[in-house]
PDB file of C-alpha atoms in Angstrom:
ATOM      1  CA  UNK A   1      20.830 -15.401  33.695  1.00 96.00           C
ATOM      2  CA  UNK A   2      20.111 -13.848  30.187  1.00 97.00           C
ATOM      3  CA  UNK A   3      20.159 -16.494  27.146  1.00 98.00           C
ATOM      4  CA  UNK A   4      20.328 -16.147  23.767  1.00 97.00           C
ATOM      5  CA  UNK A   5      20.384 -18.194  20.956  1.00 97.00           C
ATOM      6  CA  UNK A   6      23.145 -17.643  17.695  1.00 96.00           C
ATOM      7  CA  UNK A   7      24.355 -19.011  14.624  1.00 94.00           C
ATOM      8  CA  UNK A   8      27.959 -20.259  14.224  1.00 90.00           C
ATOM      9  CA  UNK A   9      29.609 -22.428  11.927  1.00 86.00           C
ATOM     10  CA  UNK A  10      25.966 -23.383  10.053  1.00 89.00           C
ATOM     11  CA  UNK A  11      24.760 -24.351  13.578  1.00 93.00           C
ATOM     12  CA  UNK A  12      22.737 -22.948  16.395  1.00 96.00           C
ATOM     13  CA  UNK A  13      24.166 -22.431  19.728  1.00 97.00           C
ATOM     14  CA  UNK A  14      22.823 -21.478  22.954  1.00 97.00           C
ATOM     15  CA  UNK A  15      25.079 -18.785  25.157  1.00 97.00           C
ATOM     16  CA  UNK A  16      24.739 -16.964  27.586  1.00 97.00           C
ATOM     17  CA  UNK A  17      25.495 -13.035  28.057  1.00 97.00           C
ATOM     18  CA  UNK A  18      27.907 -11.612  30.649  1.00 95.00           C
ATOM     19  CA  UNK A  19      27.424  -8.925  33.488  1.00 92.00           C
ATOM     20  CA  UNK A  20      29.571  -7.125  30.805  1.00 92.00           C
ATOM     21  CA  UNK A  21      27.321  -7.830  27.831  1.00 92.00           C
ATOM     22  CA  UNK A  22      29.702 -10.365  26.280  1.00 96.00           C
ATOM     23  CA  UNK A  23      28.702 -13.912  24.994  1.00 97.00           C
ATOM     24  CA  UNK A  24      29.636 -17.556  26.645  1.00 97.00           C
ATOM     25  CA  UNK A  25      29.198 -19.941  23.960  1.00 97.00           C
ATOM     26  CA  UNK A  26      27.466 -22.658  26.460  1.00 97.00           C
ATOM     27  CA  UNK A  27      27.231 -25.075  22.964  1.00 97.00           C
ATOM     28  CA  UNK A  28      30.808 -24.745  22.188  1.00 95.00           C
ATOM     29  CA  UNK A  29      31.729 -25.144  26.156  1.00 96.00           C
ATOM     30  CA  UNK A  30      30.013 -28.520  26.446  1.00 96.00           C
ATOM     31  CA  UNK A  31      26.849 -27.823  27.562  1.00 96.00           C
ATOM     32  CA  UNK A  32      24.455 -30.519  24.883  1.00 90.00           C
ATOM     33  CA  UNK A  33      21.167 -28.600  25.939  1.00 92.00           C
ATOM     34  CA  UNK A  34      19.075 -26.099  23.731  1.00 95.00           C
ATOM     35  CA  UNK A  35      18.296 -22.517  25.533  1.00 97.00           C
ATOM     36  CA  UNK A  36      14.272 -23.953  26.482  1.00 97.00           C
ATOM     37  CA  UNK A  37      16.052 -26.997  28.223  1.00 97.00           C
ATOM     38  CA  UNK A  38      17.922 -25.123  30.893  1.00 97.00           C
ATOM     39  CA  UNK A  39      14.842 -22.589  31.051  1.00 97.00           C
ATOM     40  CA  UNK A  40      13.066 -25.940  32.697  1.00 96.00           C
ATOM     41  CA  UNK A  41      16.016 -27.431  34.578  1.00 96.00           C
ATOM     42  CA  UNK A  42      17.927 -26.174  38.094  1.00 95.00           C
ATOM     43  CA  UNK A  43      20.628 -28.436  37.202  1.00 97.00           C
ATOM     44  CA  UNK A  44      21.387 -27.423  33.713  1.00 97.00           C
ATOM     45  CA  UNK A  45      20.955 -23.492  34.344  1.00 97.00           C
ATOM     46  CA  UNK A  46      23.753 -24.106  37.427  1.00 96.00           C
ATOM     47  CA  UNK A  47      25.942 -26.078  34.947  1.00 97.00           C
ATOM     48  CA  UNK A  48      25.739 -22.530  32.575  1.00 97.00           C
ATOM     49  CA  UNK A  49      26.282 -20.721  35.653  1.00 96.00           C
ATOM     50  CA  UNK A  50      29.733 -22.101  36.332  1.00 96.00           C
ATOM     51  CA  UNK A  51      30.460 -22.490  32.894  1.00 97.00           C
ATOM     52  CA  UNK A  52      30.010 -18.424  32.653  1.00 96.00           C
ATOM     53  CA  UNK A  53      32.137 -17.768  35.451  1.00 94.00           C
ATOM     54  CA  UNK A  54      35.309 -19.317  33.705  1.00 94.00           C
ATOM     55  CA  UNK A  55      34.692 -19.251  30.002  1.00 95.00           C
ATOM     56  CA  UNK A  56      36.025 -17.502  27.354  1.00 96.00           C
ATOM     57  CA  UNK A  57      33.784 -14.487  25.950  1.00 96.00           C
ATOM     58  CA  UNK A  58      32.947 -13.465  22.218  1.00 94.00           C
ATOM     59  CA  UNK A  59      31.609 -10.251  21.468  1.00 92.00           C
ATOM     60  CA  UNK A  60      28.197  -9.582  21.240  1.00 90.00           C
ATOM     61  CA  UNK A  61      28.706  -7.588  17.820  1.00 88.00           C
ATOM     62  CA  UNK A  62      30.274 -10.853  16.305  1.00 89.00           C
ATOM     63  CA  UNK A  63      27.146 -12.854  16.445  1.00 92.00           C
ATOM     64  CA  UNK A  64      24.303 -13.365  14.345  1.00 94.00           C
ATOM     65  CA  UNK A  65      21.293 -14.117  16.771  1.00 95.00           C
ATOM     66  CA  UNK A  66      17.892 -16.187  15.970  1.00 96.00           C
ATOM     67  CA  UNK A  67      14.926 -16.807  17.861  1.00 97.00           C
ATOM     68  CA  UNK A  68      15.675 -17.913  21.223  1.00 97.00           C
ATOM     69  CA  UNK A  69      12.572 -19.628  21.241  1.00 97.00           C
ATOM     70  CA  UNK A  70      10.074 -20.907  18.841  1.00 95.00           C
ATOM     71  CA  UNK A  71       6.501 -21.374  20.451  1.00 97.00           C
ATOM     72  CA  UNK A  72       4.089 -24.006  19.384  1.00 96.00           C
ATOM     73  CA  UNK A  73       1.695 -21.655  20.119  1.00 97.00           C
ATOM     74  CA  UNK A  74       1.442 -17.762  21.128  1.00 98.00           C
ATOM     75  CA  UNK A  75      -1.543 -17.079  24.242  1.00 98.00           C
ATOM     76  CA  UNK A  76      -2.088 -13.201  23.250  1.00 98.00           C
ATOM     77  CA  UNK A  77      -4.448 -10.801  26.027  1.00 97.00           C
ATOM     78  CA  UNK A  78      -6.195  -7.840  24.925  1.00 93.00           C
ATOM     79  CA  UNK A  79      -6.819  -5.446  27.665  1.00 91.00           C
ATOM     80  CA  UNK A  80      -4.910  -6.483  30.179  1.00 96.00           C
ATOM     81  CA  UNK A  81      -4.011  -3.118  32.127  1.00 95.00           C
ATOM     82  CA  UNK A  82      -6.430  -0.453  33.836  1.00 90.00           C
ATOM     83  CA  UNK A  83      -6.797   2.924  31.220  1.00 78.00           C
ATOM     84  CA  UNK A  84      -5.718   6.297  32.598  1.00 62.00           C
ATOM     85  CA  UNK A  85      -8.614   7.742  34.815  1.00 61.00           C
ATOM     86  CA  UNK A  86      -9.376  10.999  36.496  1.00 63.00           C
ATOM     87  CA  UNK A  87      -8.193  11.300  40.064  1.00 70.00           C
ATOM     88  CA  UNK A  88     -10.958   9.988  42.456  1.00 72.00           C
ATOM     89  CA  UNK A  89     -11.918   7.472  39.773  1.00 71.00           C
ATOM     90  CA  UNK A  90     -12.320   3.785  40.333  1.00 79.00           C
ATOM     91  CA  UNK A  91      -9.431   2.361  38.145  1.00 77.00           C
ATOM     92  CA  UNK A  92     -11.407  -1.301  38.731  1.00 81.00           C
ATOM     93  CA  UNK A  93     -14.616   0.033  37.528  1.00 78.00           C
ATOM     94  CA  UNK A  94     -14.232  -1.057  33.592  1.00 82.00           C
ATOM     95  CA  UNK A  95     -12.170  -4.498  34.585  1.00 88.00           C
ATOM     96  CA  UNK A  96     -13.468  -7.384  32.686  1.00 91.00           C
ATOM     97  CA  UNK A  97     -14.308 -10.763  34.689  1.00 93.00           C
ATOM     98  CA  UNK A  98     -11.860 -12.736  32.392  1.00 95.00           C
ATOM     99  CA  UNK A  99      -9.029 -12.431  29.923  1.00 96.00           C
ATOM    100  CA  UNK A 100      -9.475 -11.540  26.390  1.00 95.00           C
ATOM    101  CA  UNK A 101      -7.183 -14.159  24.529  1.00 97.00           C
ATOM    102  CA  UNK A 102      -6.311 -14.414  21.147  1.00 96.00           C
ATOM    103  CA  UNK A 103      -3.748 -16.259  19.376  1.00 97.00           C
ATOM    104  CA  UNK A 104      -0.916 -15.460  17.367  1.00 97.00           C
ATOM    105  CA  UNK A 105       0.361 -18.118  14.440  1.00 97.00           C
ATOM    106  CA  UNK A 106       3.684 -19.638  14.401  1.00 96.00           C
ATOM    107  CA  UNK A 107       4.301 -17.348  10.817  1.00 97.00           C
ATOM    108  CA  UNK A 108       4.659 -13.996  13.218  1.00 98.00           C
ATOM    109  CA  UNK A 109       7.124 -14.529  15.463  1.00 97.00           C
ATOM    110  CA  UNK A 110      10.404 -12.973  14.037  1.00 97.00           C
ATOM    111  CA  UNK A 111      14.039 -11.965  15.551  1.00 95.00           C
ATOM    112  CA  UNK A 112      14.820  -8.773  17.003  1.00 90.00           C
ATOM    113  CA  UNK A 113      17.030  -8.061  14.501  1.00 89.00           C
ATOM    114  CA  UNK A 114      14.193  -8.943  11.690  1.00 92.00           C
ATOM    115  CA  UNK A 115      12.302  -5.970   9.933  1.00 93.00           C
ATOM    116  CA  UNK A 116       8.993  -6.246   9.991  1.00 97.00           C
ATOM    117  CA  UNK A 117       6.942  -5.198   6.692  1.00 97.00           C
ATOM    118  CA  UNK A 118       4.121  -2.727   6.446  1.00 97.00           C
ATOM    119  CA  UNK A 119       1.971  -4.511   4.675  1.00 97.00           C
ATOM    120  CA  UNK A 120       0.654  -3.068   1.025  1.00 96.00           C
ATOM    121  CA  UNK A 121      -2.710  -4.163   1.779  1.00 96.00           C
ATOM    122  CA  UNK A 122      -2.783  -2.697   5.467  1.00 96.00           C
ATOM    123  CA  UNK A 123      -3.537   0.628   6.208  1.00 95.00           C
ATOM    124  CA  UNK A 124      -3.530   0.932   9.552  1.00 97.00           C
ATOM    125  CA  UNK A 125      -0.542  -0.917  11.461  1.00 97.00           C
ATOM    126  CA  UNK A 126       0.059  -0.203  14.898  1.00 97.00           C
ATOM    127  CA  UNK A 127       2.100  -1.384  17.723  1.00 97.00           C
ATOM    128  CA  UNK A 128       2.080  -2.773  21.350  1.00 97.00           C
ATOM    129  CA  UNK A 129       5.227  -3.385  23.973  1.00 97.00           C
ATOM    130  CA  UNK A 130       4.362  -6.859  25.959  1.00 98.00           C
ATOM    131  CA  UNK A 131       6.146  -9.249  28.156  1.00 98.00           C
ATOM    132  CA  UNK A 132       5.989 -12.508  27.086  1.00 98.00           C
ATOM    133  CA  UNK A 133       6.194 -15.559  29.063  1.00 98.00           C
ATOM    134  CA  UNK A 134       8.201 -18.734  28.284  1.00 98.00           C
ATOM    135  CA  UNK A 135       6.983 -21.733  29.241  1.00 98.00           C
ATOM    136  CA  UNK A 136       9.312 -23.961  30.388  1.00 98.00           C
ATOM    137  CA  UNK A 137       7.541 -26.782  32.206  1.00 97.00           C
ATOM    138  CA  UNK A 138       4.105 -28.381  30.867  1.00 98.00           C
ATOM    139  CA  UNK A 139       0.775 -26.350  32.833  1.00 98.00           C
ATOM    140  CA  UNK A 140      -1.945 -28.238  32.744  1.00 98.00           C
ATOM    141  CA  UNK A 141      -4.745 -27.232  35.257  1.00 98.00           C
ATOM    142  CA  UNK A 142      -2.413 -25.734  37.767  1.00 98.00           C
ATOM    143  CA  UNK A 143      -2.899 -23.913  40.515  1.00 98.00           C
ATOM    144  CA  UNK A 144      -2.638 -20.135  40.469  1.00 98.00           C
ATOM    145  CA  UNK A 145       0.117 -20.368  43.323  1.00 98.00           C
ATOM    146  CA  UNK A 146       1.489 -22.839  41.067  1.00 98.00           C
ATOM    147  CA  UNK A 147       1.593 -21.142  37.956  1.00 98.00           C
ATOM    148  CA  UNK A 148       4.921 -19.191  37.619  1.00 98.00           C
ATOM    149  CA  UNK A 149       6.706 -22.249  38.678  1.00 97.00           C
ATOM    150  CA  UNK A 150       6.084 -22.970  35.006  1.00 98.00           C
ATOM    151  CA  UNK A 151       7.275 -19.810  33.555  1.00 98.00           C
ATOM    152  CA  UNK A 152      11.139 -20.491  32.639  1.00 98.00           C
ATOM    153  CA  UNK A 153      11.587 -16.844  31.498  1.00 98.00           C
ATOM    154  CA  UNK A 154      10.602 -13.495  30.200  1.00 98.00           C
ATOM    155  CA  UNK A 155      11.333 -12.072  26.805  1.00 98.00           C
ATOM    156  CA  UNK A 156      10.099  -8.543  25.505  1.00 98.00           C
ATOM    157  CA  UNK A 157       7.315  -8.571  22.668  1.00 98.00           C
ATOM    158  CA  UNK A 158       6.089  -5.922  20.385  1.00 98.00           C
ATOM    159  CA  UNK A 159       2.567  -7.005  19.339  1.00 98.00           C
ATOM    160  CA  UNK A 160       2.200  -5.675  15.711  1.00 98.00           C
ATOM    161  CA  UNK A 161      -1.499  -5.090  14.323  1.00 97.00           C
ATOM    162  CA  UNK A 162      -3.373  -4.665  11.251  1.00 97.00           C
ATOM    163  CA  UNK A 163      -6.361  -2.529  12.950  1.00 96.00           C
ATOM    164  CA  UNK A 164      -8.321  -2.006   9.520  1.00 95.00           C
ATOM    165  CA  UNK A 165      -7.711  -6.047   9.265  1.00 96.00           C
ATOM    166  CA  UNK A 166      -9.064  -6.694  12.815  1.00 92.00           C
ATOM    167  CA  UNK A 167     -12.255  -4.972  11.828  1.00 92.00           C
ATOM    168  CA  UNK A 168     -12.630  -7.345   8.743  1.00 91.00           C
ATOM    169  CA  UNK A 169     -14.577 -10.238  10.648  1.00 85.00           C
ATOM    170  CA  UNK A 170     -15.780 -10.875  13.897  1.00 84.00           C
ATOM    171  CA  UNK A 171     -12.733 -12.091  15.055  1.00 87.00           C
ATOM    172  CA  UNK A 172      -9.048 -10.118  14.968  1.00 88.00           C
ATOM    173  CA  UNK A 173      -7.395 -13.013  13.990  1.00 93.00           C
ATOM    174  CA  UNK A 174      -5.961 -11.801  10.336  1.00 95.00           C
ATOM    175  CA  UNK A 175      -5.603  -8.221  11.919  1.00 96.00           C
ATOM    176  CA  UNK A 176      -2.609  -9.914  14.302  1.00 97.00           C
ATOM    177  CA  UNK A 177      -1.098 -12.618  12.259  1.00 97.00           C
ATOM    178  CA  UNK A 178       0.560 -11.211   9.382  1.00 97.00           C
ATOM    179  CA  UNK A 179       3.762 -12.471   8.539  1.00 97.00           C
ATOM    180  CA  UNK A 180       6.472 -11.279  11.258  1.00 97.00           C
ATOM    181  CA  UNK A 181       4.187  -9.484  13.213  1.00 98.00           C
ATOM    182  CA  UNK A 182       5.354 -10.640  16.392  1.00 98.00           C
ATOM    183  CA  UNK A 183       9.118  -9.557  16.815  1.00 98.00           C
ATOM    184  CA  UNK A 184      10.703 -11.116  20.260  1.00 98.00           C
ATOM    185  CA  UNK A 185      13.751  -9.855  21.875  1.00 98.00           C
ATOM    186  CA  UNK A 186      16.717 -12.391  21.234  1.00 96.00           C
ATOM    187  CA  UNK A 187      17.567 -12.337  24.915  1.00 97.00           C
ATOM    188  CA  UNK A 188      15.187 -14.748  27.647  1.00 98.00           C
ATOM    189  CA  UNK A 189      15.732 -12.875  31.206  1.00 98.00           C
ATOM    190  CA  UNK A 190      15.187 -16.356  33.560  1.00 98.00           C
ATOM    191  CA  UNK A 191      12.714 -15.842  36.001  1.00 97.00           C
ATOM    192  CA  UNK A 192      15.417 -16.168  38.993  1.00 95.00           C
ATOM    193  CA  UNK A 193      16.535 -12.604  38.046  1.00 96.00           C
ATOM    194  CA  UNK A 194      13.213 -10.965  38.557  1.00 97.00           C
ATOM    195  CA  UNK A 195      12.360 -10.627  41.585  1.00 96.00           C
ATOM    196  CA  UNK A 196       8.373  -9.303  41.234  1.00 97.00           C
ATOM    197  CA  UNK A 197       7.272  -9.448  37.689  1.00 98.00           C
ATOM    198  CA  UNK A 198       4.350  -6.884  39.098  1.00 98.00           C
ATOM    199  CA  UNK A 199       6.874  -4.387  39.422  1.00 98.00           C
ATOM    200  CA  UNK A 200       7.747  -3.862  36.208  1.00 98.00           C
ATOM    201  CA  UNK A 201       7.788  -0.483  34.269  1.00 98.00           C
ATOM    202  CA  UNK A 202       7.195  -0.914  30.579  1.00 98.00           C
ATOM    203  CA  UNK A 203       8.013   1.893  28.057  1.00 98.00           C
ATOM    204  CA  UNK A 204       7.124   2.046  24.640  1.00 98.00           C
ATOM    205  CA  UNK A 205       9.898   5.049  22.479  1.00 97.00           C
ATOM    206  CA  UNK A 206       8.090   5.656  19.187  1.00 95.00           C
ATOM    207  CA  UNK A 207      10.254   8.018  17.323  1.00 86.00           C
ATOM    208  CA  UNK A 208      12.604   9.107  20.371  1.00 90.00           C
ATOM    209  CA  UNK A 209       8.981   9.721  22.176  1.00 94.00           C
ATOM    210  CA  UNK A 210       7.902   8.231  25.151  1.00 96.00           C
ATOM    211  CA  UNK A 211       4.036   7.003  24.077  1.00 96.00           C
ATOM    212  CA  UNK A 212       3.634   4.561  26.941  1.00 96.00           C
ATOM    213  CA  UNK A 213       5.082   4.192  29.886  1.00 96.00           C
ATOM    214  CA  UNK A 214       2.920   1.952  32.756  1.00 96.00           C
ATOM    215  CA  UNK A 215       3.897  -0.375  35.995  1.00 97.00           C
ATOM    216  CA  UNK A 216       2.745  -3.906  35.454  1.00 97.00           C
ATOM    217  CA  UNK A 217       1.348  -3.329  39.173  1.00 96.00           C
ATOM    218  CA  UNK A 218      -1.819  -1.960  36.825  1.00 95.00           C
ATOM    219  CA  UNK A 219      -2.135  -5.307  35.183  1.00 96.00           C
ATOM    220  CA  UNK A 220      -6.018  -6.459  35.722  1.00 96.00           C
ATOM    221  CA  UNK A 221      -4.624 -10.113  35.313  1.00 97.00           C
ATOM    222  CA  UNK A 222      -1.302 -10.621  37.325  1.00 98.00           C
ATOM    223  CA  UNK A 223       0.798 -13.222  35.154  1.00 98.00           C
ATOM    224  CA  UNK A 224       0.274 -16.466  37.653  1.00 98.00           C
ATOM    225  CA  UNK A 225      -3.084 -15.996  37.164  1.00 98.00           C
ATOM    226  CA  UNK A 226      -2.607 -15.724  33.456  1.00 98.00           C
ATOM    227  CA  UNK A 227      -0.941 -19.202  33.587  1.00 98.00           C
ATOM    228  CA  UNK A 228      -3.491 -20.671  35.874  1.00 98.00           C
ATOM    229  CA  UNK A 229      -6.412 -19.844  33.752  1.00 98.00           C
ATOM    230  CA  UNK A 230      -5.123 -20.554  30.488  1.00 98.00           C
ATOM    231  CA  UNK A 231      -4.396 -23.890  31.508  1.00 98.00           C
ATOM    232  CA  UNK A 232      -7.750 -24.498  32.809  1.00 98.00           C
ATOM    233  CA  UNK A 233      -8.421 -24.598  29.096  1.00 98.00           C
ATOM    234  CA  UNK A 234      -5.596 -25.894  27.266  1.00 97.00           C
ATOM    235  CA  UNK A 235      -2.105 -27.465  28.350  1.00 98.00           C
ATOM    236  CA  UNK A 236       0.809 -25.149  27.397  1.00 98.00           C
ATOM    237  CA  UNK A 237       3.759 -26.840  26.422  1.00 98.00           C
ATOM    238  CA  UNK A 238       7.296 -26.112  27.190  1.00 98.00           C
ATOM    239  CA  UNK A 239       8.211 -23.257  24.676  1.00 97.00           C
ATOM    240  CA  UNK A 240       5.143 -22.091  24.206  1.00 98.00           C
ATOM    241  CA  UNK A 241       4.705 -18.168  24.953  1.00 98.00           C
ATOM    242  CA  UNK A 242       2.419 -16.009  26.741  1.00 98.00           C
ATOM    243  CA  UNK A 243       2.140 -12.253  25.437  1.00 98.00           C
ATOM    244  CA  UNK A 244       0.826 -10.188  28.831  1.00 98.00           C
ATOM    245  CA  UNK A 245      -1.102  -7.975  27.349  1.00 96.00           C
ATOM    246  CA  UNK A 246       0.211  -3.673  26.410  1.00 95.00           C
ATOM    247  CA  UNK A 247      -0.236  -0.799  28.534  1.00 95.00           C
ATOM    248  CA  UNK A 248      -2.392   2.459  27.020  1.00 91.00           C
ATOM    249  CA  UNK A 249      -0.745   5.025  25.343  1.00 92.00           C
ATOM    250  CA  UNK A 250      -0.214   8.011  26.956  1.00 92.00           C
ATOM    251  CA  UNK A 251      -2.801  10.485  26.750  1.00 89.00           C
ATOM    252  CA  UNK A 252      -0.700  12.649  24.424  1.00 91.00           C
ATOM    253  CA  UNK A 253       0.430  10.205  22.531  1.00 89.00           C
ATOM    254  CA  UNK A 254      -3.053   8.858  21.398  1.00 88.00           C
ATOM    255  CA  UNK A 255      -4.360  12.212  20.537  1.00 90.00           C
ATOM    256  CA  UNK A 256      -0.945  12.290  18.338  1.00 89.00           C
ATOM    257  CA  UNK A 257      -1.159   8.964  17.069  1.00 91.00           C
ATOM    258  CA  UNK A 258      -0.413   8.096  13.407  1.00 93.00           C
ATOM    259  CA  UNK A 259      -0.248   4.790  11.807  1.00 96.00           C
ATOM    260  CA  UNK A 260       3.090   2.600  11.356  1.00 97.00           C
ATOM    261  CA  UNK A 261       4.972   3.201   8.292  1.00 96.00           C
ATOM    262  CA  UNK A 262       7.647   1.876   6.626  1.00 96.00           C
ATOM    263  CA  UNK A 263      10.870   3.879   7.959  1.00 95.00           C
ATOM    264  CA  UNK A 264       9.567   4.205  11.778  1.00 96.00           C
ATOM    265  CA  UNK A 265      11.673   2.544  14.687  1.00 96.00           C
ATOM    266  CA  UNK A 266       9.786   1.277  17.867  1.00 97.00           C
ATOM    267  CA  UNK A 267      11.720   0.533  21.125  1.00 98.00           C
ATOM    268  CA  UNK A 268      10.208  -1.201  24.317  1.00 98.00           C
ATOM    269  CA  UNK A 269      11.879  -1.255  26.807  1.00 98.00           C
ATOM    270  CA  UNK A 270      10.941  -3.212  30.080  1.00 98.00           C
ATOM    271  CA  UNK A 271      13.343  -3.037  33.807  1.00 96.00           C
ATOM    272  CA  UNK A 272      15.262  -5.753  34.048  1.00 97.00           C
ATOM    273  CA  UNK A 273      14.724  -7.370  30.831  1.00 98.00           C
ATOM    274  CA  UNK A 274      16.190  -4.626  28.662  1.00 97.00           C
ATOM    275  CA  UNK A 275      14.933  -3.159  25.203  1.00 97.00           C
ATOM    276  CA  UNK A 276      13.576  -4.635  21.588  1.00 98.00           C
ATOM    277  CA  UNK A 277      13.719  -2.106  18.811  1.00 97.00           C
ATOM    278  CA  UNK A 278      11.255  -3.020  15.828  1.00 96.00           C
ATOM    279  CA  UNK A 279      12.306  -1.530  12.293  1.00 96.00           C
ATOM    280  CA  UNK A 280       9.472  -1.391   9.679  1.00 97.00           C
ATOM    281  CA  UNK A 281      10.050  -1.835   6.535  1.00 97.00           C
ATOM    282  CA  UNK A 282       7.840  -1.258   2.993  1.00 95.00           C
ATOM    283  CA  UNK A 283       6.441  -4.274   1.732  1.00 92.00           C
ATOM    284  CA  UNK A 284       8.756  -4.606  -1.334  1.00 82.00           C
ATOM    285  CA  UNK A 285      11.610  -5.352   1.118  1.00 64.00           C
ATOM    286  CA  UNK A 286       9.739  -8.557   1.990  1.00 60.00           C
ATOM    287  CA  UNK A 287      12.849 -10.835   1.220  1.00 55.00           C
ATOM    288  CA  UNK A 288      14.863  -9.589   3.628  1.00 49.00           C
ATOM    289  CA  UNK A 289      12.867  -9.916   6.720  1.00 50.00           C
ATOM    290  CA  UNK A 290      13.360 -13.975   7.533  1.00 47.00           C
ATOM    291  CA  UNK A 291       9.741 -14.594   8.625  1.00 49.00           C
ATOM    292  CA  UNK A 292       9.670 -17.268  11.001  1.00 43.00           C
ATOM    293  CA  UNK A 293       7.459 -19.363   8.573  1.00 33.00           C
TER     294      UNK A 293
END
């Protein structure tokens, strides 16, 4: 099933989309539950399954989507898939033993539809297509066989940088948490309708050019064991989100590569979960992005 959340009326709602692309107002069909709810509940997500099957539709175009989730917390991971080598290379032989996790603040996550400002006092902005993670029941310690029992669903991320930022401190903190730097797709894929979330292509359009395009079979960290070991550390709570970690640019691509500016368009697009398109926009269009603050 593939949830959204939209505005109607000076309220919220929670739908759901059609084979067809068209919306079931789940809200206005009787269904009292918000979007995370039936992430973490059998029962509720078969209620919306019936109620989809009968209901009338509204067009997608006639909507106003928000956030379909708003995370207490973001769980980001920095090198998370194996680099392009040379054939007869080890692709293993640069793994890290553990995760690289950072965080992202509750001020970055923003709407699909949201643009996203360059900031004036960043020079070098970049981007990164992800799968996030929704968590939909609490993990605390759990077993790595365990662990995507917890997941409710998957939503597409572009991880938005400040690289001349990240180099400002030892940490990379300020470099990844500028206002709306995290856009999310408005759309959670449940994790029924993904049958292997290791066999996953993610592509990154830049410009109508491919720049990276990688299996999440290459992931050094499969996503159960990204559950399992961040709960070793800290509980996540229902809502919270997991970003997976980006793929490398292509070759090409990184020898082309040129910082974000305002007027680019970046699409990542992910099988089975569909496509988020990021605008960026110039700084003195600030008002109009609706930072998740």
């Amino acid at each position: 099933m593939r949830l959204i959340r939209f505005t109607t009326g000076g309220e919220v709602h929670t739908g759901a989309l059609t084979a067809t692309g068209e919306v079931v107002d789940l809200t206005g069909q009787g269904l009292a539950a918000d979007l995370i709810e039936i992430l973490g509940s059998d029962e509720l997500r078969a209620r919306a399954a019936a109620i989809v099957e009968t209901a009338p539709t509204i067009g997608r175009d006639s909507i106003e989507t928000v956030l379909p989730v708003t995370p207490g917390k973001v769980l980001a991971i920095g090198y998370n898939y194996r680099g392009h080598v040379p054939p007869g290379a080890d692709p293993t032989a640069d793994d890290p033993a553990f995760p690289d996790v950072f965080v992202k603040t509750p001020n970055t996550p923003v709407s699909a539809s949201t643009g996203v400002v360059v900031p004036a006092v960043a020079s070098e902005v970049d981007y990164e297509g992800e799968i996030g993670l929704v968590i939909a029941r609490r993990a605390h310690r759990v077993p790595v066989e365990e662990a995507l029992s917890h997941v409710g669903g998957y939503v597409i991320l572009n991880d938005v940088s400040a690289r001349d930022w990240q180099r400002k401190g030892s940490q990379m903190t300020l470099g990844k948490c500028f206002d709306g730097f995290l856009p999310m797709s408005d759309v959670v894929v449940t994790r029924d309708e993904i049958a292997d979330p290791q066999d996953l292509l993610v592509e990154v359009v830049r410009d109508g050019e491919v720049t990276v395009s990688q299996s999440t079979d290459s992931m050094i960290f499969p996503m159960a064991f990204l559950v399992h070991h961040l709960s070793q550390a800290m509980t996540l709570e229902v809502g919270d989100v997991i970003s997976t970690g980006t793929p490398q640019k292509l070759p090409a691509a990184q020898d082309a590569h040129r910082h974000i500016v305002a007027g680019d368009e970046v699409t990542v697009r992910v099988t089975g979960l569909g496509e988020l398109t990021t605008r960026f926009i110039a700084d003195s269009d600030r008002t109009n992005t609706g930072v998740n603050a």
